Amino acid sequence: MAKKLFPDGTEVAPFYVRAITSGPFVFVSGTTSLDAKGRVQGKDAASRPGSPMRKIESALKAAGSRLADLTRMTIFVTDIRDMAAVTKALRTALRGSVVTSTWWR
């Protein structure tokens, strides 16, 4: 089955790409709040999910999909006390979509 690559310009290694389609599936790489120059976007945990969610949404769109098609997320939070703020920000970013998720701290 042929893979189709969807880079977004933030790739740091030749074997890495933001998203890949294989058959009907879209796979999105781990996504952070870093900009193209490696700077953290957002001043706190509540504002940081916006940047990666915009990258994810853009990758999905490029691959012919959308946030409503998202089925699973793995979320890493460095301070468990930020979980409520991150959850609220993700709820806003997902715009009503429901996903399965795993949280790591």
mmCIF file of C-alpha atoms in Angstrom:
data_model
loop_
_atom_site.group_PDB
_atom_site.id
_atom_site.type_symbol
_atom_site.label_atom_id
_atom_site.label_comp_id
_atom_site.label_asym_id
_atom_site.label_seq_id
_atom_site.Cartn_x
_atom_site.Cartn_y
_atom_site.Cartn_z
ATOM 1 C CA MET A 1 0.000 0.000 0.000
ATOM 2 C CA ALA A 2 1.447 3.377 -1.005
ATOM 3 C CA LYS A 3 2.091 6.017 1.610
ATOM 4 C CA LYS A 4 1.611 9.711 0.925
ATOM 5 C CA LEU A 5 3.637 12.222 2.944
ATOM 6 C CA PHE A 6 2.402 15.573 4.252
ATOM 7 C CA PRO A 7 5.330 17.620 5.632
ATOM 8 C CA ASP A 8 4.667 20.969 7.281
ATOM 9 C CA GLY A 9 8.179 22.434 7.284
ATOM 10 C CA THR A 10 8.965 21.722 10.936
ATOM 11 C CA GLU A 11 10.598 18.355 10.308
ATOM 12 C CA VAL A 12 14.019 18.060 11.934
ATOM 13 C CA ALA A 13 15.131 14.717 10.481
ATOM 14 C CA PRO A 14 14.846 13.210 6.990
ATOM 15 C CA PHE A 15 12.843 10.205 8.255
ATOM 16 C CA TYR A 16 10.215 12.338 10.023
ATOM 17 C CA VAL A 17 7.113 13.983 8.563
ATOM 18 C CA ARG A 18 4.087 15.655 10.207
ATOM 19 C CA ALA A 19 1.493 13.329 8.641
ATOM 20 C CA ILE A 20 1.281 10.244 6.439
ATOM 21 C CA THR A 21 -1.678 8.571 4.785
ATOM 22 C CA SER A 22 -1.713 4.841 4.218
ATOM 23 C CA GLY A 23 -4.893 3.596 2.621
ATOM 24 C CA PRO A 24 -7.829 5.297 4.347
ATOM 25 C CA PHE A 25 -5.815 6.111 7.484
ATOM 26 C CA VAL A 26 -4.040 9.354 8.433
ATOM 27 C CA PHE A 27 -1.209 9.171 10.963
ATOM 28 C CA VAL A 28 -0.082 12.420 12.611
ATOM 29 C CA SER A 29 3.304 12.643 14.338
ATOM 30 C CA GLY A 30 3.816 13.858 17.862
ATOM 31 C CA THR A 31 3.175 17.583 17.876
ATOM 32 C CA THR A 32 4.421 20.212 20.324
ATOM 33 C CA SER A 33 3.889 23.912 20.916
ATOM 34 C CA LEU A 34 7.305 24.762 19.429
ATOM 35 C CA ASP A 35 7.432 27.116 16.455
ATOM 36 C CA ALA A 36 9.731 26.665 13.436
ATOM 37 C CA LYS A 37 12.601 28.278 15.385
ATOM 38 C CA GLY A 38 12.183 25.967 18.401
ATOM 39 C CA ARG A 39 10.504 28.537 20.652
ATOM 40 C CA VAL A 40 7.652 27.479 22.947
ATOM 41 C CA GLN A 41 4.352 29.074 21.924
ATOM 42 C CA GLY A 42 1.974 30.095 24.701
ATOM 43 C CA LYS A 43 2.756 31.546 28.089
ATOM 44 C CA ASP A 44 1.251 28.772 30.205
ATOM 45 C CA ALA A 45 -0.250 25.274 30.077
ATOM 46 C CA ALA A 46 -3.699 26.657 29.260
ATOM 47 C CA SER A 47 -2.473 28.440 26.137
ATOM 48 C CA ARG A 48 0.024 25.858 24.821
ATOM 49 C CA PRO A 49 -2.374 23.253 23.325
ATOM 50 C CA GLY A 50 -3.589 25.775 20.736
ATOM 51 C CA SER A 51 -0.399 25.720 18.660
ATOM 52 C CA PRO A 52 -0.083 21.927 18.297
ATOM 53 C CA MET A 53 -3.809 21.567 17.663
ATOM 54 C CA ARG A 54 -3.547 24.081 14.793
ATOM 55 C CA LYS A 55 -0.628 22.046 13.380
ATOM 56 C CA ILE A 56 -2.646 18.836 13.718
ATOM 57 C CA GLU A 57 -5.708 20.386 12.103
ATOM 58 C CA SER A 58 -3.592 21.680 9.214
ATOM 59 C CA ALA A 59 -1.956 18.266 8.719
ATOM 60 C CA LEU A 60 -5.325 16.522 8.740
ATOM 61 C CA LYS A 61 -6.710 19.017 6.225
ATOM 62 C CA ALA A 62 -3.706 18.536 3.920
ATOM 63 C CA ALA A 63 -4.339 14.785 4.067
ATOM 64 C CA GLY A 64 -8.032 15.217 3.226
ATOM 65 C CA SER A 65 -9.321 14.779 6.767
ATOM 66 C CA ARG A 66 -10.521 17.005 9.630
ATOM 67 C CA LEU A 67 -10.568 17.221 13.423
ATOM 68 C CA ALA A 68 -13.978 15.528 13.498
ATOM 69 C CA ASP A 69 -12.274 12.418 12.052
ATOM 70 C CA LEU A 70 -9.673 12.290 14.844
ATOM 71 C CA THR A 71 -10.080 9.153 16.957
ATOM 72 C CA ARG A 72 -7.135 9.019 19.372
ATOM 73 C CA MET A 73 -4.698 11.364 21.108
ATOM 74 C CA THR A 74 -1.776 10.806 23.446
ATOM 75 C CA ILE A 75 -1.146 13.839 25.639
ATOM 76 C CA PHE A 76 1.979 14.501 27.702
ATOM 77 C CA VAL A 77 1.682 16.924 30.627
ATOM 78 C CA THR A 78 4.814 17.686 32.655
ATOM 79 C CA ASP A 79 2.924 18.936 35.713
ATOM 80 C CA ILE A 80 -0.255 17.069 36.656
ATOM 81 C CA ARG A 81 -1.580 20.277 38.248
ATOM 82 C CA ASP A 82 -1.916 21.645 34.690
ATOM 83 C CA MET A 83 -4.224 18.819 33.608
ATOM 84 C CA ALA A 84 -7.474 20.775 34.128
ATOM 85 C CA ALA A 85 -6.214 23.765 32.114
ATOM 86 C CA VAL A 86 -4.911 21.543 29.321
ATOM 87 C CA THR A 87 -8.169 19.569 29.245
ATOM 88 C CA LYS A 88 -10.183 22.779 28.917
ATOM 89 C CA ALA A 89 -7.923 24.071 26.123
ATOM 90 C CA LEU A 90 -8.142 20.764 24.234
ATOM 91 C CA ARG A 91 -11.932 20.704 24.577
ATOM 92 C CA THR A 92 -12.020 24.141 22.951
ATOM 93 C CA ALA A 93 -9.533 23.164 20.226
ATOM 94 C CA LEU A 94 -11.414 19.957 19.359
ATOM 95 C CA ARG A 95 -14.632 21.939 18.775
ATOM 96 C CA GLY A 96 -16.992 19.211 19.908
ATOM 97 C CA SER A 97 -15.064 16.228 18.543
ATOM 98 C CA VAL A 98 -14.740 13.296 20.927
ATOM 99 C CA VAL A 99 -11.572 11.173 20.981
ATOM 100 C CA THR A 100 -10.018 8.426 23.041
ATOM 101 C CA SER A 101 -6.909 9.592 24.831
ATOM 102 C CA THR A 102 -4.013 8.583 27.020
ATOM 103 C CA TRP A 103 -2.445 11.072 29.414
ATOM 104 C CA TRP A 104 1.218 10.867 30.478
ATOM 105 C CA ARG A 105 2.971 12.946 33.053
#
